[in-house]
mmCIF file of N, CA and C in Angstrom:
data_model
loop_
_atom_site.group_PDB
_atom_site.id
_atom_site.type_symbol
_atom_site.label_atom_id
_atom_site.label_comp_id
_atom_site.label_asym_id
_atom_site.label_seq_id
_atom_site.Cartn_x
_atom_site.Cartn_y
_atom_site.Cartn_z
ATOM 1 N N UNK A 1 82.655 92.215 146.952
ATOM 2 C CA UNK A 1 83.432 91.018 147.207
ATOM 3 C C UNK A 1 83.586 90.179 145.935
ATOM 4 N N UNK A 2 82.087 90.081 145.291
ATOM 5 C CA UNK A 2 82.500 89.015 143.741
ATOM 6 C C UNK A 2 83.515 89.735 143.187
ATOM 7 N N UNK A 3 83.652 91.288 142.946
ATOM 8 C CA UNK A 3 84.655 92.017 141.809
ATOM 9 C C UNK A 3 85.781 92.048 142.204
ATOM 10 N N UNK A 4 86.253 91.810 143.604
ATOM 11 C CA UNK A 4 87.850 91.301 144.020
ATOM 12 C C UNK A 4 88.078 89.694 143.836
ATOM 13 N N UNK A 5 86.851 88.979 144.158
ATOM 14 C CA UNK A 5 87.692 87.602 143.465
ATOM 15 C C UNK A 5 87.295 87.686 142.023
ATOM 16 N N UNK A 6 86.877 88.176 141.334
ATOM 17 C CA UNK A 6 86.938 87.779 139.970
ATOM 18 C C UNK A 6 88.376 88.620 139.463
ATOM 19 N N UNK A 7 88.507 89.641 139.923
ATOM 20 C CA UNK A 7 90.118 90.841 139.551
ATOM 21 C C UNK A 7 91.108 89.753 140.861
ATOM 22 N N UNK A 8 91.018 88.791 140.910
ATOM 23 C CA UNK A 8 92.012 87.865 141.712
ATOM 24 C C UNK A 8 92.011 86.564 140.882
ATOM 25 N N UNK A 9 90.948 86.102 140.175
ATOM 26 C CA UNK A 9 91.251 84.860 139.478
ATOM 27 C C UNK A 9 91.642 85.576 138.027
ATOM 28 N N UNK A 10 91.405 86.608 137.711
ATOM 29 C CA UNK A 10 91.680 87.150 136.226
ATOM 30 C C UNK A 10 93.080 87.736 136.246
ATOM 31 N N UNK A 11 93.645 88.314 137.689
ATOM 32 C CA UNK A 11 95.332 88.517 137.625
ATOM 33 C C UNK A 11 95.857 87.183 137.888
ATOM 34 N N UNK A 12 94.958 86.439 138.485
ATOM 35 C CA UNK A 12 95.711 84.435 138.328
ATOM 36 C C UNK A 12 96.064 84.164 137.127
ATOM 37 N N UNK A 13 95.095 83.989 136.409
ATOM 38 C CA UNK A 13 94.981 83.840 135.042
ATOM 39 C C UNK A 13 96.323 84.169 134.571
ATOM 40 N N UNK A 14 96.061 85.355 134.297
ATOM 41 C CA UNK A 14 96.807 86.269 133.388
ATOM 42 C C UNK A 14 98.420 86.276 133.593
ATOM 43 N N UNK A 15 98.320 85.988 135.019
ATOM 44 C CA UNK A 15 99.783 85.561 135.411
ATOM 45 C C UNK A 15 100.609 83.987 134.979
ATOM 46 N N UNK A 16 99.309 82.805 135.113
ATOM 47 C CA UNK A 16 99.713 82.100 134.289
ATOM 48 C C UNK A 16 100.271 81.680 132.907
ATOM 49 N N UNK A 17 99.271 82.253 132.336
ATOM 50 C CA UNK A 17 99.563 82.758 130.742
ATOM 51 C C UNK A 17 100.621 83.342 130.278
ATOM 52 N N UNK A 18 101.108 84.506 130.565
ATOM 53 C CA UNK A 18 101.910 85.111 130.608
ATOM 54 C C UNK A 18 103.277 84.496 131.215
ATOM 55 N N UNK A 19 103.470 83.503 132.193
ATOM 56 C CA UNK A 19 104.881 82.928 132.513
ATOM 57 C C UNK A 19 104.726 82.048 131.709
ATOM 58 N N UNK A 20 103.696 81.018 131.189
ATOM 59 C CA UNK A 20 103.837 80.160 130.131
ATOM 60 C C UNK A 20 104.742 80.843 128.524
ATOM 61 N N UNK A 21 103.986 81.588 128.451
ATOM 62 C CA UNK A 21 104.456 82.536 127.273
ATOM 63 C C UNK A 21 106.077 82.621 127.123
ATOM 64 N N UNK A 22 106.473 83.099 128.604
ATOM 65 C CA UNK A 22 107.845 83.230 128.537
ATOM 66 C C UNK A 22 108.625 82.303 128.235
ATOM 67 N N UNK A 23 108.434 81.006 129.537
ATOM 68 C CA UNK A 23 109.039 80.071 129.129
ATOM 69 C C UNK A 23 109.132 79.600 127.939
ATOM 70 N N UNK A 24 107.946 79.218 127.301
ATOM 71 C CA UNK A 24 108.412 79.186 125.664
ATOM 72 C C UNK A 24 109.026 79.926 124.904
ATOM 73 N N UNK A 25 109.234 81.246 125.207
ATOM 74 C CA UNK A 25 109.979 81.914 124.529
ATOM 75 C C UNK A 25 111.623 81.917 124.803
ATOM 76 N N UNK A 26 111.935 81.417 125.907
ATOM 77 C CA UNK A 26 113.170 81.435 126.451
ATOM 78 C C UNK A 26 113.930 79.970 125.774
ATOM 79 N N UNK A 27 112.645 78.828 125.481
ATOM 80 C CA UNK A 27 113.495 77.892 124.855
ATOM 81 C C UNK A 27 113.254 77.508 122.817
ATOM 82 N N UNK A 28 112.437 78.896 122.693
ATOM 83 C CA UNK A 28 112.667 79.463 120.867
ATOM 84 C C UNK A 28 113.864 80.186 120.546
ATOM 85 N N UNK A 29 114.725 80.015 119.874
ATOM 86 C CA UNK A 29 115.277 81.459 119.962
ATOM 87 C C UNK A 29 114.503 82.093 118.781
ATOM 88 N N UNK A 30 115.126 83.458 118.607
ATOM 89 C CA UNK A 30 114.038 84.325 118.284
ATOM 90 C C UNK A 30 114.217 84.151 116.424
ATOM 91 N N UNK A 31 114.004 84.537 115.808
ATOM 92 C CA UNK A 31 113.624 84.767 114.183
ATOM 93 C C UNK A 31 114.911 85.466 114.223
ATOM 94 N N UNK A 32 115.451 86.439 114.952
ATOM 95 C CA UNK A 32 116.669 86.971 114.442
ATOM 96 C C UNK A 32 118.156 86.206 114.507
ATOM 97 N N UNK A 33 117.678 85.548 115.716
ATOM 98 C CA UNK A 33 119.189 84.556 116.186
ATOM 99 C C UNK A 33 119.066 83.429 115.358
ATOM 100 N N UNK A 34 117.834 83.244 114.790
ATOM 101 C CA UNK A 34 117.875 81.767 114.079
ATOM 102 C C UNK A 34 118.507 82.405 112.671
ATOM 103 N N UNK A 35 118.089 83.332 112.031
ATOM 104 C CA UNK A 35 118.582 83.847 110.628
ATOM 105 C C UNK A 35 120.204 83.933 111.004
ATOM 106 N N UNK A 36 120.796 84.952 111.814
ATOM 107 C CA UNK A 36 121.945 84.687 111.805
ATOM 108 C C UNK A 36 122.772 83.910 112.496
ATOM 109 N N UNK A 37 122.037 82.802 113.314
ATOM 110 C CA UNK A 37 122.980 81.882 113.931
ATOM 111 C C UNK A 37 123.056 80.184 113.086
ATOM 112 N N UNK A 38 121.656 80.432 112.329
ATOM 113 C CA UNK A 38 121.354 78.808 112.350
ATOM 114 C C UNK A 38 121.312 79.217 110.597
ATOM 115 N N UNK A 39 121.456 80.269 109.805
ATOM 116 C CA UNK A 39 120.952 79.683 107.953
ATOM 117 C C UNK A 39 122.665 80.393 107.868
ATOM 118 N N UNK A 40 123.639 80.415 107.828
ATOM 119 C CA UNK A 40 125.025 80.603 107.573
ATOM 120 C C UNK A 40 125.117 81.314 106.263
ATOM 121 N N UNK A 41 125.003 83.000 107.083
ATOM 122 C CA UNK A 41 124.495 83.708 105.886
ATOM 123 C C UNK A 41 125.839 83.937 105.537
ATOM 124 N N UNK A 42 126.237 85.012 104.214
ATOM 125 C CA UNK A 42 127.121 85.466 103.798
ATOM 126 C C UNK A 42 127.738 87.125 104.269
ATOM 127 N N UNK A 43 128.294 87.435 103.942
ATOM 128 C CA UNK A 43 128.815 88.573 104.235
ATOM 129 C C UNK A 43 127.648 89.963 104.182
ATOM 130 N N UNK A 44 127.814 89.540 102.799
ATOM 131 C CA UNK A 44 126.768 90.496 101.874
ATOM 132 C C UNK A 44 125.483 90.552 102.535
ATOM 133 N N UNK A 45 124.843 89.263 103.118
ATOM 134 C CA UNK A 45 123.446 89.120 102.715
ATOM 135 C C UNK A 45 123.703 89.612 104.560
ATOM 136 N N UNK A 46 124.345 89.411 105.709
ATOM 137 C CA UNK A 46 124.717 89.846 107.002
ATOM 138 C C UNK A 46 124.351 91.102 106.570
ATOM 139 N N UNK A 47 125.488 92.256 105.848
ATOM 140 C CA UNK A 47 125.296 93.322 105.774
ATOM 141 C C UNK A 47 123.203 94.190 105.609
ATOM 142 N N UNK A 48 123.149 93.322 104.330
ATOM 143 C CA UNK A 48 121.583 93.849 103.912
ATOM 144 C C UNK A 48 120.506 93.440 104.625
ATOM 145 N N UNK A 49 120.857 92.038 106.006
ATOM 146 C CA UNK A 49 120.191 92.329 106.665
ATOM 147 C C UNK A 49 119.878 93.176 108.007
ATOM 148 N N UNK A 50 121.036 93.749 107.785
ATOM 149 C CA UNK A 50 121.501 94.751 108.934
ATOM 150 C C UNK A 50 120.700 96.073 108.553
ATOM 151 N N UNK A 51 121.033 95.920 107.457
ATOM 152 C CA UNK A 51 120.571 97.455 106.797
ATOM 153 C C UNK A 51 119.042 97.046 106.929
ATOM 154 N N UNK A 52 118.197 95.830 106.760
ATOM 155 C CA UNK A 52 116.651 95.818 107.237
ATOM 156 C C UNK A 52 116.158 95.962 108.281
ATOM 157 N N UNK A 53 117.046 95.260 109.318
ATOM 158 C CA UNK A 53 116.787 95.292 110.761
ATOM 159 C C UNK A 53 116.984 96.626 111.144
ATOM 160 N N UNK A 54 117.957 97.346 110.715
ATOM 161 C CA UNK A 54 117.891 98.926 110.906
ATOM 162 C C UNK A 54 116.747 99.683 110.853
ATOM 163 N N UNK A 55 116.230 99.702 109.680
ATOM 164 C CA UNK A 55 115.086 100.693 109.602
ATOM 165 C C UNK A 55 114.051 99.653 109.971
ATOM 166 N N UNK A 56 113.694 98.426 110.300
ATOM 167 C CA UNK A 56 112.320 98.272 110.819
ATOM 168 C C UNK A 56 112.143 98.671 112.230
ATOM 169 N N UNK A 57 113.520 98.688 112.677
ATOM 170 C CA UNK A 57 113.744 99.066 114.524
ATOM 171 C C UNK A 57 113.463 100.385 114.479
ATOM 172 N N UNK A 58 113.685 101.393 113.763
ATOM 173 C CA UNK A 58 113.038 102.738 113.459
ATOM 174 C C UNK A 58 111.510 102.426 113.391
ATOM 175 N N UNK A 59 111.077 101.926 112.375
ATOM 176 C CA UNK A 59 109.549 101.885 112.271
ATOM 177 C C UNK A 59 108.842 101.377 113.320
ATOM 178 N N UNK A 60 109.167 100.188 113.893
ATOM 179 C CA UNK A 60 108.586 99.355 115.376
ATOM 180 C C UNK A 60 108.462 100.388 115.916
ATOM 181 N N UNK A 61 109.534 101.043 116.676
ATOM 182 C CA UNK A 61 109.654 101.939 117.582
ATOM 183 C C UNK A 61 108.452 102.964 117.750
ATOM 184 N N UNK A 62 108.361 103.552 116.410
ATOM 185 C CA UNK A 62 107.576 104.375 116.203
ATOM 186 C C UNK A 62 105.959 103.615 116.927
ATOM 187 N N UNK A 63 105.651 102.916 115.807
ATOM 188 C CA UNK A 63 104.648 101.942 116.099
ATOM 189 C C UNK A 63 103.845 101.704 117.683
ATOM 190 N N UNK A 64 105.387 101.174 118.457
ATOM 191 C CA UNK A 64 105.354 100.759 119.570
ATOM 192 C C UNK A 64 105.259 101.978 120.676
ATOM 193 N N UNK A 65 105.229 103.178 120.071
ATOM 194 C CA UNK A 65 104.614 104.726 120.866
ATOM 195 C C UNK A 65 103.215 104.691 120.827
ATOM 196 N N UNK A 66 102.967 104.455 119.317
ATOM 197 C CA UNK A 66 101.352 104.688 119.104
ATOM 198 C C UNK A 66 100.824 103.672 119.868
ATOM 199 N N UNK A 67 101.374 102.179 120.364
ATOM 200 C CA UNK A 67 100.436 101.697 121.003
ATOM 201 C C UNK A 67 100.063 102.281 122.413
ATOM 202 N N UNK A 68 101.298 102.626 123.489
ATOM 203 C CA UNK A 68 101.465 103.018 124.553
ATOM 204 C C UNK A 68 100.951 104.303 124.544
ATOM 205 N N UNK A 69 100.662 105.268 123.288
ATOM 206 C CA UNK A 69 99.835 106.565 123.570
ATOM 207 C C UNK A 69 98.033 105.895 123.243
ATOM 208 N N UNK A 70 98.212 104.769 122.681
ATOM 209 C CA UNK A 70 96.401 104.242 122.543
ATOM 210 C C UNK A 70 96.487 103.582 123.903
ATOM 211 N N UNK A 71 97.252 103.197 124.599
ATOM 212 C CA UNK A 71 96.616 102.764 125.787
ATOM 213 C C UNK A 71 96.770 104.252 127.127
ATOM 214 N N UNK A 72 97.773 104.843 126.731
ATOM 215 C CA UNK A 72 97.221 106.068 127.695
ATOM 216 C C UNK A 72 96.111 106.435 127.570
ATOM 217 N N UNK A 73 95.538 106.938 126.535
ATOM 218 C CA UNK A 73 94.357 107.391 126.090
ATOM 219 C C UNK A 73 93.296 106.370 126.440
ATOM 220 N N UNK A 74 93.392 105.375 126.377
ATOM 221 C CA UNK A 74 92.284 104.396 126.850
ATOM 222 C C UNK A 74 92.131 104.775 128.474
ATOM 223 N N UNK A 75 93.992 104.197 129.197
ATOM 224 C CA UNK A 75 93.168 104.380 130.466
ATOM 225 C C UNK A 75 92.779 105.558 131.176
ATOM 226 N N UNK A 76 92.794 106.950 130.232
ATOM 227 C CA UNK A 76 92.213 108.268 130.826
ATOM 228 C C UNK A 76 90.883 108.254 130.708
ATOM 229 N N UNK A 77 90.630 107.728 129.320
ATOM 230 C CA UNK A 77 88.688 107.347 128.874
ATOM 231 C C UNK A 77 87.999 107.070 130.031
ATOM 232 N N UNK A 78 88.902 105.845 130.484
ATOM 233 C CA UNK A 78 88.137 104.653 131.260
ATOM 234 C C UNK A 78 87.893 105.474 132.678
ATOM 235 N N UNK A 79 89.229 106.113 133.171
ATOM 236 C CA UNK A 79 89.060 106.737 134.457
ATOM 237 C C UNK A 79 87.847 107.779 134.244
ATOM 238 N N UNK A 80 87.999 108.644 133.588
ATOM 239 C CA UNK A 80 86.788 109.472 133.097
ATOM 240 C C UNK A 80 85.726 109.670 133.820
ATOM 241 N N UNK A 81 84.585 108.102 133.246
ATOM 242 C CA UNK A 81 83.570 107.513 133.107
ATOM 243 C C UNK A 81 83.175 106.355 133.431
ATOM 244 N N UNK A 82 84.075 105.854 133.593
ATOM 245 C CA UNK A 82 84.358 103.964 134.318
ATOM 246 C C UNK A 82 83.025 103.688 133.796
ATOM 247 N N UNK A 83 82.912 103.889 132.231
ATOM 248 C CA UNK A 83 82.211 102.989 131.214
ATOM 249 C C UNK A 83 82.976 102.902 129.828
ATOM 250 N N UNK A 84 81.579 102.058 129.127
ATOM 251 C CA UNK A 84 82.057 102.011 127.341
ATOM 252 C C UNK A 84 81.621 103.137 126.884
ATOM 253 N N UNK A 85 81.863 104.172 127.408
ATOM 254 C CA UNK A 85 81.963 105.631 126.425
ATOM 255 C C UNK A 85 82.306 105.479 124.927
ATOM 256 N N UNK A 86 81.771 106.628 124.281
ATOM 257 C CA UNK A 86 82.596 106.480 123.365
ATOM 258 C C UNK A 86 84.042 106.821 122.926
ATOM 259 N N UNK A 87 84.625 107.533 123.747
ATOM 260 C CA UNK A 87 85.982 107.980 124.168
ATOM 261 C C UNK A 87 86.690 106.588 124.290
ATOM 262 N N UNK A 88 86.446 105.515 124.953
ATOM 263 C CA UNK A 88 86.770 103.842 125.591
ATOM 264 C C UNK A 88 86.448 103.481 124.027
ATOM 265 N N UNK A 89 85.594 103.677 123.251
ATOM 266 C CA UNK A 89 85.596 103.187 122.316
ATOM 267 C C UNK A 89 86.639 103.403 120.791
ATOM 268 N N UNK A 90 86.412 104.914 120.931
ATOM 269 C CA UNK A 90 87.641 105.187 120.148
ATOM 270 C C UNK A 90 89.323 105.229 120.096
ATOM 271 N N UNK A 91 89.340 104.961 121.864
ATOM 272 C CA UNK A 91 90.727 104.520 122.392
ATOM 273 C C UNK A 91 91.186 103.176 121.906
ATOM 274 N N UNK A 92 90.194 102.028 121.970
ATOM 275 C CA UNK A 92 90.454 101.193 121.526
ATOM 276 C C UNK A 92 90.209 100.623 120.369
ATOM 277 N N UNK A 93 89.416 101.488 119.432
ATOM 278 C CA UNK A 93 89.779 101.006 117.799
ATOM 279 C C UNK A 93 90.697 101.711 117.444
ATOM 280 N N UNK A 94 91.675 103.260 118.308
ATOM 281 C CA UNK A 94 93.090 103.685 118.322
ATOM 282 C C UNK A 94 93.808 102.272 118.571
ATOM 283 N N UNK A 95 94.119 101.651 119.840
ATOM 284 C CA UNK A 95 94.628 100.421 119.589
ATOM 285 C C UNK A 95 95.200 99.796 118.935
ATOM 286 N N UNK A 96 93.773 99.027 118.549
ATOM 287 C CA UNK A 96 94.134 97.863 117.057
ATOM 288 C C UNK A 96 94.159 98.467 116.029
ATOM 289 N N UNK A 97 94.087 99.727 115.876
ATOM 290 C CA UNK A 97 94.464 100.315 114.200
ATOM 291 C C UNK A 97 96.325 99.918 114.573
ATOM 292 N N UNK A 98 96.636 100.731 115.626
ATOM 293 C CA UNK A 98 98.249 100.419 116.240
ATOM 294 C C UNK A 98 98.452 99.655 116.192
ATOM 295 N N UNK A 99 97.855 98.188 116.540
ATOM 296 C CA UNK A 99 98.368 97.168 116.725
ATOM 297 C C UNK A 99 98.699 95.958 115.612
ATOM 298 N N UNK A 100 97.365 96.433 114.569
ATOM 299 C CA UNK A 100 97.456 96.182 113.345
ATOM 300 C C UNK A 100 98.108 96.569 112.579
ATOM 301 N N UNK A 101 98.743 97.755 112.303
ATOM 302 C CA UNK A 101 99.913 98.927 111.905
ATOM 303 C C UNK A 101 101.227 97.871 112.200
ATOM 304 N N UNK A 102 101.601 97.725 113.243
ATOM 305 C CA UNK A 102 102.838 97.016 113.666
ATOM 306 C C UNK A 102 102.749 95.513 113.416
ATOM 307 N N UNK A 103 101.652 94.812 113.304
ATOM 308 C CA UNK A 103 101.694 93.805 112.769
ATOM 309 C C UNK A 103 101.922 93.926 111.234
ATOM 310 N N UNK A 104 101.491 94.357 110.163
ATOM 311 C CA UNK A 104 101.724 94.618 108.740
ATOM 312 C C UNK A 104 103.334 94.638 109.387
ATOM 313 N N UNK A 105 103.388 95.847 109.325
ATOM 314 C CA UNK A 105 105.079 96.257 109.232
ATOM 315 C C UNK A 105 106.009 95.429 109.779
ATOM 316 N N UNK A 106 105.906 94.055 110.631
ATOM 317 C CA UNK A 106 106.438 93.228 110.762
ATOM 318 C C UNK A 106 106.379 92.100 110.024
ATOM 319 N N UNK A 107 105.167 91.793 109.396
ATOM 320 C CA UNK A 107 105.585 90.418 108.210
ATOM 321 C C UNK A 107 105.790 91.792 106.740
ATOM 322 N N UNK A 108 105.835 93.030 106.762
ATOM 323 C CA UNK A 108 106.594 92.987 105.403
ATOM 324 C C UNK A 108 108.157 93.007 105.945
ATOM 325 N N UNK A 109 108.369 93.392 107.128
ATOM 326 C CA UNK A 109 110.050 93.459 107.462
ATOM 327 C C UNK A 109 110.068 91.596 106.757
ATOM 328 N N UNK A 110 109.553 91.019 107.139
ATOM 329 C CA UNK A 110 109.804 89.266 107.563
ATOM 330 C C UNK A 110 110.159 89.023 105.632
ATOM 331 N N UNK A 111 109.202 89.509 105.340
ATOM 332 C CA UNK A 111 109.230 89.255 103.964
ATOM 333 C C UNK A 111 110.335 89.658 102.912
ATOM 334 N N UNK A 112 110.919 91.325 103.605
ATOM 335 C CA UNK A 112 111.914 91.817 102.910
ATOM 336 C C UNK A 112 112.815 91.309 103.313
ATOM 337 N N UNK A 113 113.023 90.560 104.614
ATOM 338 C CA UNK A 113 114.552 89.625 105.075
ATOM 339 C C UNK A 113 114.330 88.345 104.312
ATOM 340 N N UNK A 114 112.918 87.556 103.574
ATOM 341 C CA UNK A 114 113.044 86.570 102.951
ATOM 342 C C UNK A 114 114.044 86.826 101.339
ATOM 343 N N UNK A 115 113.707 87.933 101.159
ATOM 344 C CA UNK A 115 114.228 88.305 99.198
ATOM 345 C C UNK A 115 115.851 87.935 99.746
ATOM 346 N N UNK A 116 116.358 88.126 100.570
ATOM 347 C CA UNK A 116 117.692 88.288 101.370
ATOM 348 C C UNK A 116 118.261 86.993 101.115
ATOM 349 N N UNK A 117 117.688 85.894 101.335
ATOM 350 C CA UNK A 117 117.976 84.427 101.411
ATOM 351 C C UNK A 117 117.891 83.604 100.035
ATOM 352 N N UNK A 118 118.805 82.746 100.177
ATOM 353 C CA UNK A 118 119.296 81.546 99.269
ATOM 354 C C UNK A 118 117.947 81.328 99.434
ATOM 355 N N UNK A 119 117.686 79.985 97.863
ATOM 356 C CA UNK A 119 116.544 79.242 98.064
ATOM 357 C C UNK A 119 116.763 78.139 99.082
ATOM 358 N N UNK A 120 117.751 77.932 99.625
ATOM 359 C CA UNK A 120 117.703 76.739 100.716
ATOM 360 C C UNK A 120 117.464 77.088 102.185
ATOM 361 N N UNK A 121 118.232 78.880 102.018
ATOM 362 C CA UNK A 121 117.914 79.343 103.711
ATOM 363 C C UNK A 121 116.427 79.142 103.669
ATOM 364 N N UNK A 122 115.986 79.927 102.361
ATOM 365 C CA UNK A 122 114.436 80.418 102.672
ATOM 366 C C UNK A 122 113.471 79.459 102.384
ATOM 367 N N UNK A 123 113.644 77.987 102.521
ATOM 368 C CA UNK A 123 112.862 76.887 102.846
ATOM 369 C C UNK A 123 112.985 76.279 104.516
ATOM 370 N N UNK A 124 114.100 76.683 105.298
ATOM 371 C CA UNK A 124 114.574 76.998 106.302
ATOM 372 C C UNK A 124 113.499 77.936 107.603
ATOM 373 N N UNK A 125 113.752 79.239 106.696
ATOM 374 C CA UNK A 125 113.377 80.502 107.117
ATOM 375 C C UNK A 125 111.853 80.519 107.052
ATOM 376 N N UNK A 126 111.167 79.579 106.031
ATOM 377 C CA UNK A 126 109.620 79.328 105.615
ATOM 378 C C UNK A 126 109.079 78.684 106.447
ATOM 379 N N UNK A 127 109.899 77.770 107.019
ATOM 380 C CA UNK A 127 109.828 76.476 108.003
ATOM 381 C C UNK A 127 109.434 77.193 109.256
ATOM 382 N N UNK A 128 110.738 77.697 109.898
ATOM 383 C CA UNK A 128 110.887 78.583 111.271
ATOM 384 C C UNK A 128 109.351 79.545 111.392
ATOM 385 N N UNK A 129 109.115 80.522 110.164
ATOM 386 C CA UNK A 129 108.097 81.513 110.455
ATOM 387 C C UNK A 129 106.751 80.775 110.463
ATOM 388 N N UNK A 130 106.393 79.583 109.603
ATOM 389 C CA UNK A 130 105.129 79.074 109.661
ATOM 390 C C UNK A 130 105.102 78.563 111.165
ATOM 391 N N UNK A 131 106.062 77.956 111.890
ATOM 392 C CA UNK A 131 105.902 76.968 113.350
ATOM 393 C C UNK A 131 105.929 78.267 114.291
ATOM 394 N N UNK A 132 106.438 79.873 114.214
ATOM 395 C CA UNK A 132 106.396 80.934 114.826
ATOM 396 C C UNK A 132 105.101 80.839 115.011
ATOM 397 N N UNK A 133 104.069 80.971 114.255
ATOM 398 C CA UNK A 133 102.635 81.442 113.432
ATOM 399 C C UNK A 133 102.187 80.322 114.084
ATOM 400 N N UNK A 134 102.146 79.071 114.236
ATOM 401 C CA UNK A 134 101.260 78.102 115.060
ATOM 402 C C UNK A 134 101.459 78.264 116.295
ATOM 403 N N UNK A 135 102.957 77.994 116.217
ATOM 404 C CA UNK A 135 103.049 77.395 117.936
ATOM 405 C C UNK A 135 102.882 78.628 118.967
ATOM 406 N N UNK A 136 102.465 79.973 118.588
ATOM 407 C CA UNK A 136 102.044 80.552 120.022
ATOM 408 C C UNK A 136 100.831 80.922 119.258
ATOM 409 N N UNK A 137 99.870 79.848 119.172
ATOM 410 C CA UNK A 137 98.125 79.995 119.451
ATOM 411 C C UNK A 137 98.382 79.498 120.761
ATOM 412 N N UNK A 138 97.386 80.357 121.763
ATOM 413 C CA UNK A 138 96.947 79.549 122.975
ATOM 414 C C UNK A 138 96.206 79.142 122.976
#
């Protein structure tokens, strides 16, 4: 009985969190709509960031397999043994190696769309990514 209300206040939880999340995200727009809706790029600099956003959507992608094959692999561990095996253990330093992987490769994308920008967008663009970086601590 405690392990159904505690897996009932922890999907509460989690459900809270998670619609909070959204809503804030629904009234940010995102790093991409702000670069090309709100810093009035040029032709050129449209094009080369097309050509970045191209291949990081290749690389994410990739990325974003390895996480979903570290969490298959986790939850086969877990079914297993329904412990901290070490199988549960190496699933999940698979994980965050993934998860850490896709984080790098997203602030160097961030970084190679900064070389892209005027010095005025990219006091702009410096602005936007530092308040990204605070404002979703929970």
């Amino acid at each position: 009985m405690l392990t159904l209300v505690l897996a009932a206040l922890a999907a509460a939880g989690g459900t809270w969190v998670g619609a909070r999340y959204i809503l804030e995200q629904r009234q940010t727009p995102s790093l991409h709509e702000f670069v090309h809706h709100e810093l009035a790029l040029s032709s050129e600099q449209e094009r080369r960031l097309g050509a970045l956003e191209q291949d990081f959507a290749v690389r994410r992608r990739a990325r974003e397999a390895e996480l979903r094959a570290a969490n298959a692999e986790l939850a086969a561990a877990i079914q297993a043994r329904h412990e901290y095996s070490p199988e549960v253990k190496a699933a999940v330093e698979r994980f965050h190696h993934a998860m850490g992987e896709l984080q790098k490769e997203t602030i160097l994308h961030v970084l190679e769309m900064r070389k892209v920008l005027t010095p005025e967008q990219a006091v702009k663009f410096d602005r936007r990514i530092a308040e990204a970086l605070t404002d979703q601590a929970l």
